[in-house]
PDB file of C-alpha atoms in Angstrom:
ATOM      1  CA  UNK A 251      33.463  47.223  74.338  1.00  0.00           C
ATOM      2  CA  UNK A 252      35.118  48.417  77.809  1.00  0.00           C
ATOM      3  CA  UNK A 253      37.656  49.504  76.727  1.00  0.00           C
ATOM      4  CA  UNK A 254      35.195  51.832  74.206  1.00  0.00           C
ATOM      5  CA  UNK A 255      32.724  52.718  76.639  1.00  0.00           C
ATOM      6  CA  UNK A 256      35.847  53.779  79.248  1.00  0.00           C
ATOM      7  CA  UNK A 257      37.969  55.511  76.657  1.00  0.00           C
ATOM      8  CA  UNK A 258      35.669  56.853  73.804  1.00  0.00           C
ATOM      9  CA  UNK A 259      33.725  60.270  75.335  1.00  0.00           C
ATOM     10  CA  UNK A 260      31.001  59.694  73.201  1.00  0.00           C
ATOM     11  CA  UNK A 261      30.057  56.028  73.943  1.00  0.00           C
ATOM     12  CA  UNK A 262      30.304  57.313  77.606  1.00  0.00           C
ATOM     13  CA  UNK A 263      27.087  59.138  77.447  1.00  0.00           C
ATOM     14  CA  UNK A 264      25.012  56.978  75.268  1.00  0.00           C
ATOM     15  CA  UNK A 265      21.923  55.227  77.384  1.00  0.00           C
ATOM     16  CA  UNK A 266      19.919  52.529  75.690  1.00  0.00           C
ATOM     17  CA  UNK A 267      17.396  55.541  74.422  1.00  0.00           C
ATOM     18  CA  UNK A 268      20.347  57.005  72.371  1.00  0.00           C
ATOM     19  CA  UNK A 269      20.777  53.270  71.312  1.00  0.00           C
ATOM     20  CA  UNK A 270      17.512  52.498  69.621  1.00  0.00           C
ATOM     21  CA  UNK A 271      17.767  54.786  66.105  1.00  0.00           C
ATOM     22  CA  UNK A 272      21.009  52.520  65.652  1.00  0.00           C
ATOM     23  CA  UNK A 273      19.679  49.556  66.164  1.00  0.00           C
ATOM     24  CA  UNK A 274      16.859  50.065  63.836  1.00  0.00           C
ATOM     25  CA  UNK A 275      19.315  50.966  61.286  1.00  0.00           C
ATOM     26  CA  UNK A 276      21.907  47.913  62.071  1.00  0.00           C
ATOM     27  CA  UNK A 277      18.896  45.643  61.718  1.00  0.00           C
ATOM     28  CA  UNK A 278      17.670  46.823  58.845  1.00  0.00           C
ATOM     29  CA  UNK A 279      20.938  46.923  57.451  1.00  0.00           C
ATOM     30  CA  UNK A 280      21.409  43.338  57.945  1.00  0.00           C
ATOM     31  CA  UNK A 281      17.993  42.361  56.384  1.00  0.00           C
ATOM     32  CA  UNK A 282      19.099  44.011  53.490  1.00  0.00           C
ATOM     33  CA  UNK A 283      22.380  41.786  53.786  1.00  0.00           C
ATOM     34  CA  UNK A 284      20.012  38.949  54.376  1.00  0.00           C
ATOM     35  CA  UNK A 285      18.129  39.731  51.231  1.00  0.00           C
ATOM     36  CA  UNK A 286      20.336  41.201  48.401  1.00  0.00           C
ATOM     37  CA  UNK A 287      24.114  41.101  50.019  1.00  0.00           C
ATOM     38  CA  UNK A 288      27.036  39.330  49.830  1.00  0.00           C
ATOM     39  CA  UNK A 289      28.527  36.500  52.425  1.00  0.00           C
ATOM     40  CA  UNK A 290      30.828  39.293  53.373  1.00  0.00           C
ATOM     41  CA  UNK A 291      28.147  41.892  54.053  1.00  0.00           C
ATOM     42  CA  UNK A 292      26.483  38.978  55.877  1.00  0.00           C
ATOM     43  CA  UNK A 293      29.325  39.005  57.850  1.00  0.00           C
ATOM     44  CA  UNK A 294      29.488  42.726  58.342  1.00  0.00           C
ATOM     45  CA  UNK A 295      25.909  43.230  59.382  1.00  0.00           C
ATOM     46  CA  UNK A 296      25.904  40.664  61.982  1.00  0.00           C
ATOM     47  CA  UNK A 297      28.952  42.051  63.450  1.00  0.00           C
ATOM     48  CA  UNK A 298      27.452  45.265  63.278  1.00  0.00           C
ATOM     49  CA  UNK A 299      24.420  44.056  65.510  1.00  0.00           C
ATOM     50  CA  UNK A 300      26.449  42.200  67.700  1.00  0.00           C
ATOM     51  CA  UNK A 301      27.696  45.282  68.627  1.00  0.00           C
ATOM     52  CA  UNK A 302      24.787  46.850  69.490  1.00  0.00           C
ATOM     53  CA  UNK A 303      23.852  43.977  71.968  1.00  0.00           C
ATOM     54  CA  UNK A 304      27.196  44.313  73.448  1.00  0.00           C
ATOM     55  CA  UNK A 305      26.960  48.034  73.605  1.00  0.00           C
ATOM     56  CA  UNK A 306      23.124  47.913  75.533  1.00  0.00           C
ATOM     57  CA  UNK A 307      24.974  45.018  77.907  1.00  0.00           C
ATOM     58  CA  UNK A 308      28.096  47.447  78.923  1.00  0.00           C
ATOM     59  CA  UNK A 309      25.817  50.400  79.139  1.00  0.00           C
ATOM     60  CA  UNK A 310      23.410  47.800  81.540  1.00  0.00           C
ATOM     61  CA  UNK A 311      26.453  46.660  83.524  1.00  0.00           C
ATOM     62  CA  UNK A 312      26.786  50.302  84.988  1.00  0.00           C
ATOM     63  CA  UNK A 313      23.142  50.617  86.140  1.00  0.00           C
ATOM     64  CA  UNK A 314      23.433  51.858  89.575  1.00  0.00           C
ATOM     65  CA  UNK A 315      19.504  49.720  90.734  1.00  0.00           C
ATOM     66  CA  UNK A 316      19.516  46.813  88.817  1.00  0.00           C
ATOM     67  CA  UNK A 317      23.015  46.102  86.784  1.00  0.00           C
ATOM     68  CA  UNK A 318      23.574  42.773  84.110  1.00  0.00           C
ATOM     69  CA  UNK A 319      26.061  42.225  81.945  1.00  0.00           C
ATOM     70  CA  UNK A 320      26.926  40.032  78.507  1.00  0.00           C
ATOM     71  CA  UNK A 321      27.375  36.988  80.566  1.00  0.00           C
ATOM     72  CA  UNK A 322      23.837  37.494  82.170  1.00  0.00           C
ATOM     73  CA  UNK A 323      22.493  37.992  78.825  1.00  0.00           C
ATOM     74  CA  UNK A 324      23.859  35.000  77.435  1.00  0.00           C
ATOM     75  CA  UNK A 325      22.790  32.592  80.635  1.00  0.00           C
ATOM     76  CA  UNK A 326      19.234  33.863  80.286  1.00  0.00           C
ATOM     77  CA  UNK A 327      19.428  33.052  76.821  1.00  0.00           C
ATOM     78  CA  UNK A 328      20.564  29.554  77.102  1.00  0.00           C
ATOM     79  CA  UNK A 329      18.097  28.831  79.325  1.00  0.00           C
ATOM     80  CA  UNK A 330      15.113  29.853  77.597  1.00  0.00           C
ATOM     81  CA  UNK A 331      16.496  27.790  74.623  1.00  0.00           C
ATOM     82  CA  UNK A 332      17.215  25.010  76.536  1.00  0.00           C
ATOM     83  CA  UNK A 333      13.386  25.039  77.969  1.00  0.00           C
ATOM     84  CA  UNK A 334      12.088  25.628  73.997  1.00  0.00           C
ATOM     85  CA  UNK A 335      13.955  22.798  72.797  1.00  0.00           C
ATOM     86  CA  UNK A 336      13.268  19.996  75.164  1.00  0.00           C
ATOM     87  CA  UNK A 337      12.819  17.845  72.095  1.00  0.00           C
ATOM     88  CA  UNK A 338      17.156  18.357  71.861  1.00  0.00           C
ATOM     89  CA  UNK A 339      17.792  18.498  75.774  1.00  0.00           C
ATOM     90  CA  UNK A 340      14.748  16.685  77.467  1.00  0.00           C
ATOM     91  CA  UNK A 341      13.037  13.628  76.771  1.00  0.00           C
ATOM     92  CA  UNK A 342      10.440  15.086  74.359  1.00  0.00           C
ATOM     93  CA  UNK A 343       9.983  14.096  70.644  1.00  0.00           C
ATOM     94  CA  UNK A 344       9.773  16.353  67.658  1.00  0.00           C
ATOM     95  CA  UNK A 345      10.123  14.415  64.410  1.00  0.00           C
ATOM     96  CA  UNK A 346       8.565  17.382  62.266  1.00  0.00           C
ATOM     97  CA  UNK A 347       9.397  21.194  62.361  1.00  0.00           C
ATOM     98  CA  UNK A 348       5.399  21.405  63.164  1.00  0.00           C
ATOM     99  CA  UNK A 349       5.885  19.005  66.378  1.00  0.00           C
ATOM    100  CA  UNK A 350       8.864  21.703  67.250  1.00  0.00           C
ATOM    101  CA  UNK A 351       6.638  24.537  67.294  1.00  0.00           C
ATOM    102  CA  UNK A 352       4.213  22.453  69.479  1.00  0.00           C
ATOM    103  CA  UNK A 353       7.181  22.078  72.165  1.00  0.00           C
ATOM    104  CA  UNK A 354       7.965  25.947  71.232  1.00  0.00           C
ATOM    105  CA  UNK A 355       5.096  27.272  71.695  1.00  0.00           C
ATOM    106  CA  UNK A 356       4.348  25.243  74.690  1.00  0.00           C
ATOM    107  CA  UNK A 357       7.278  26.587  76.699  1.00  0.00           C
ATOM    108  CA  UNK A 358       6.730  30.185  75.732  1.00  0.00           C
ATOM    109  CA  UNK A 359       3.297  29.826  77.138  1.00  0.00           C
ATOM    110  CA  UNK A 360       4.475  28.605  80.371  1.00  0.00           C
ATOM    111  CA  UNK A 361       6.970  31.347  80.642  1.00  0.00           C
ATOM    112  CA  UNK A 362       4.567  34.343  79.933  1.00  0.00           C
ATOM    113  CA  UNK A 363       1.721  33.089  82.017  1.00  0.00           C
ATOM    114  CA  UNK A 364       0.886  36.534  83.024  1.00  0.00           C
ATOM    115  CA  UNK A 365      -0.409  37.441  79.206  1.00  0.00           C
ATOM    116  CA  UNK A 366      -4.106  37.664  79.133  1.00  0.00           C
ATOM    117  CA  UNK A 367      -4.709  38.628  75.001  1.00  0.00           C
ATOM    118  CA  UNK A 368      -2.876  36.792  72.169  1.00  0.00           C
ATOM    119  CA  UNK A 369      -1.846  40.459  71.479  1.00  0.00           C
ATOM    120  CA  UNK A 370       0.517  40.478  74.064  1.00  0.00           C
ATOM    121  CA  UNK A 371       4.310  40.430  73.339  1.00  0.00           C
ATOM    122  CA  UNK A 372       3.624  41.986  70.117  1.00  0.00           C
ATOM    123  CA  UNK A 373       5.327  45.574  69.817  1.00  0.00           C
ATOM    124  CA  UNK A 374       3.676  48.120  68.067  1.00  0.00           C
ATOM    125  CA  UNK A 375       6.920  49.466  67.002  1.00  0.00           C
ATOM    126  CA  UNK A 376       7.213  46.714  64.181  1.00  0.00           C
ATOM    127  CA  UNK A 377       7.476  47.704  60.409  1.00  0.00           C
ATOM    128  CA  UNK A 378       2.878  48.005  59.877  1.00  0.00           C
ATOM    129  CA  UNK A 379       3.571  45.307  57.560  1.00  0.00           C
ATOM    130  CA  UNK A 380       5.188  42.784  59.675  1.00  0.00           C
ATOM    131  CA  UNK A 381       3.091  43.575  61.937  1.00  0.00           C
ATOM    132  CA  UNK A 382       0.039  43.258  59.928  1.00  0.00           C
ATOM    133  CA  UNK A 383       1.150  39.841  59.188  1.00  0.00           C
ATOM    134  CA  UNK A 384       1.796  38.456  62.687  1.00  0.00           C
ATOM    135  CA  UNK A 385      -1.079  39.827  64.067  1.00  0.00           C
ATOM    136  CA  UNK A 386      -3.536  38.164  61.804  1.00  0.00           C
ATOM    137  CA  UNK A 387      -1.669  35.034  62.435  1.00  0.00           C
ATOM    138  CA  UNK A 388      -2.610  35.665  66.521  1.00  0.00           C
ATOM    139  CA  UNK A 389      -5.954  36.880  65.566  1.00  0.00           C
ATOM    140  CA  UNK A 390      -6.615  33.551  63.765  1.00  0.00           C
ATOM    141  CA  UNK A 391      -6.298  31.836  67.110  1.00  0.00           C
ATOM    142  CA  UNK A 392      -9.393  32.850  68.633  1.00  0.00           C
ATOM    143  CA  UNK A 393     -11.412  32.986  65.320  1.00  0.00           C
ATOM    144  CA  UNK A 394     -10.713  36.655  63.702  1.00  0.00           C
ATOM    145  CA  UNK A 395      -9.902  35.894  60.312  1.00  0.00           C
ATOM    146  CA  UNK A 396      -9.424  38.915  57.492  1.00  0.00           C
ATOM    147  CA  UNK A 397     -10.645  37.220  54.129  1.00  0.00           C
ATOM    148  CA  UNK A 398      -7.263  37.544  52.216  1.00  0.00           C
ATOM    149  CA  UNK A 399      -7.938  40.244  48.974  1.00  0.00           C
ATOM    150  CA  UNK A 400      -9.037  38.276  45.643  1.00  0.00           C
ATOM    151  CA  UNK A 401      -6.063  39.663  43.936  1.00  0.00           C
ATOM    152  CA  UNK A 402      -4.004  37.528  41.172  1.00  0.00           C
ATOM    153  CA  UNK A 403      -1.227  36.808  43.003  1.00  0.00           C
ATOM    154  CA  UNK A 404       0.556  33.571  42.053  1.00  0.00           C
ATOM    155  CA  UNK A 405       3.758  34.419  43.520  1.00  0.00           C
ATOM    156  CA  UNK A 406       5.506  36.160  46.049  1.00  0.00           C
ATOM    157  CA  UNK A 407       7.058  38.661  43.201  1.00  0.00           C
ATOM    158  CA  UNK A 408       3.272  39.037  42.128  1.00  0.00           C
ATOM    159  CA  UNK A 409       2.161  39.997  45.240  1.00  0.00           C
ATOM    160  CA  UNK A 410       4.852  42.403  45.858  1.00  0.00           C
ATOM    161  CA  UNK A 411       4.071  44.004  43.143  1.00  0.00           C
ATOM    162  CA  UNK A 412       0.124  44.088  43.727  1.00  0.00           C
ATOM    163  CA  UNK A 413       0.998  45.887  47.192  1.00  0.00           C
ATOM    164  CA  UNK A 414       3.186  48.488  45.298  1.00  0.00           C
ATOM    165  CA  UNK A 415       0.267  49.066  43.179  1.00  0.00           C
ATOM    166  CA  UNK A 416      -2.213  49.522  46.328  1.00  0.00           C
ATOM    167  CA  UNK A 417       0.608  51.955  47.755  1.00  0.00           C
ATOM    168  CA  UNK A 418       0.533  53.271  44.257  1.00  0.00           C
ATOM    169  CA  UNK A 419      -3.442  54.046  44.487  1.00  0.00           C
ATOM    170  CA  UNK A 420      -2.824  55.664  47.825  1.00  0.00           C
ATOM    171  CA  UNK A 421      -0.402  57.978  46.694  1.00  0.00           C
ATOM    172  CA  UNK A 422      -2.400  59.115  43.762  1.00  0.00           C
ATOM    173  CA  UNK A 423      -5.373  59.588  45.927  1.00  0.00           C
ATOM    174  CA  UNK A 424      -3.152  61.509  48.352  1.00  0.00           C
ATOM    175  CA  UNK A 425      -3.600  58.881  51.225  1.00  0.00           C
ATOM    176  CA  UNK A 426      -0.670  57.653  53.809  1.00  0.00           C
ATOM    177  CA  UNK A 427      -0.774  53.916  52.807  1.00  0.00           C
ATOM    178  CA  UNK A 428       1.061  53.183  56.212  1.00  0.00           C
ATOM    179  CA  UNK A 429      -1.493  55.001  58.621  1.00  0.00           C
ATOM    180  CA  UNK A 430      -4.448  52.923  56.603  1.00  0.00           C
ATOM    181  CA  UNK A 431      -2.746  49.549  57.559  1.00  0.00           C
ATOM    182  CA  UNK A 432      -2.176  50.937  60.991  1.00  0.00           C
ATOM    183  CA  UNK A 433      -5.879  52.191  60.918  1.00  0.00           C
ATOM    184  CA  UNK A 434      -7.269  48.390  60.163  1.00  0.00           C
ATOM    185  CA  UNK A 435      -4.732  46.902  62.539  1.00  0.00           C
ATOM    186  CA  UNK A 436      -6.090  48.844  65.257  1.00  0.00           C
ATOM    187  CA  UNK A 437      -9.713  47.595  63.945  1.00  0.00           C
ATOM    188  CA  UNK A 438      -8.073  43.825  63.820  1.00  0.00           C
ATOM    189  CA  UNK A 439      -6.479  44.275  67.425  1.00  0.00           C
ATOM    190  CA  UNK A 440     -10.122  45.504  68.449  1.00  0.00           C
ATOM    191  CA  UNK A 441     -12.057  42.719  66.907  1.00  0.00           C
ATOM    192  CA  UNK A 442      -9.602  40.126  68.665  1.00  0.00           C
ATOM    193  CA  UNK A 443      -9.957  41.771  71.610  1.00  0.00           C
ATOM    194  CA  UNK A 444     -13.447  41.589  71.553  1.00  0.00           C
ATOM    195  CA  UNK A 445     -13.552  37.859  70.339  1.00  0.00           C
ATOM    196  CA  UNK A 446     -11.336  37.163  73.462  1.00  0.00           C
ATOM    197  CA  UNK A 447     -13.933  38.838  76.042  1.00  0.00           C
ATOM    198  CA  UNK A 448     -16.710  36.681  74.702  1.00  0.00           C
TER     199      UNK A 448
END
């Protein structure tokens, strides 16, 4: 990666703006991996976003107020998961993948004291699906709960395909599918932030 960023005029320039349209794409590229690839395009993929990490780190390193490099990255990393897993590095027990989240969640509270809405730490940037998803999971904890959709879903596969269909409806009705889940999220983010003034 130095030897890139020092040698390559291109990767000179980039800033961690230029960065971000590859790093959706190198992510998404390794979902698909993930999902429908080989071991090899496994492989591949997570290369491909380890370089992106390593290229944000080296183009970090050379800023002039408040520089970090790889090896910062890492050490912060190690000790967040050290503090998340005390059940492996502590004296706390976690016989069930349920008592891990306890211990999980329990750090990450501690560390992000200064969040005041369950909604915080959740970027808006996320795919309005994902998105969807994890924010009715926070919503749930202070007592906003969607009724799920009485559709006849018995599978994953099944309910992919009843969300095609929905897009499908939109489409033929000339709506934007994605700015009507964005539309009730901002409802659902408005409803839990209501609930959490009460």
């Amino acid at each position: 990666m130095r030897a890139v960023r020092e040698r390559c005029v291109w990767s000179q320039r980039i800033t961690h703006d230029d960065l971000v349209p590859y790093l959706v794409e190198e992510s998404a590229e390794l979902i698909d991996a993930v999902e429908t690839g080989t071991r090899a395009d496994l492989r591949e993929e997570l290369g491909d976003l380890l370089w992106q990490v390593l290229f944000h780190a080296a183009v970090a390193a050379e800023d002039a107020d408040d520089p970090f490099t790889i090896d910062d990255v890492a050490e912060g990393l190690t000790e967040k998961m050290v503090r998340r897993h005390p059940h492996v590095f502590a004296d706390a027990v976690a016989t069930t993948p349920d008592e891990v989240l306890v211990h999980w969640n329990a750090a990450k509270a501690a560390e992000k004291r200064e969040r005041r809405s369950v909604l915080d730490g959740v970027s808006p940037h996320m795919p309005s699906l994902a998105l969807a998803q994890k924010l009715l999971g926070r919503a749930a904890q202070v007592g906003v709960v969607r009724t799920p959709a009485d559709a006849a879903s018995a599978s994953e596969a099944q309910l992919g395909e009843a969300l095609l269909g929905l897009v499908a409806l939109a489409r033929e009705r000339g709506w934007d599918a994605d700015r009507a889940l964005r539309g009730a999220i901002r409802t659902l983010e408005g409803d839990v932030r209501g609930a959490e003034r009460s």
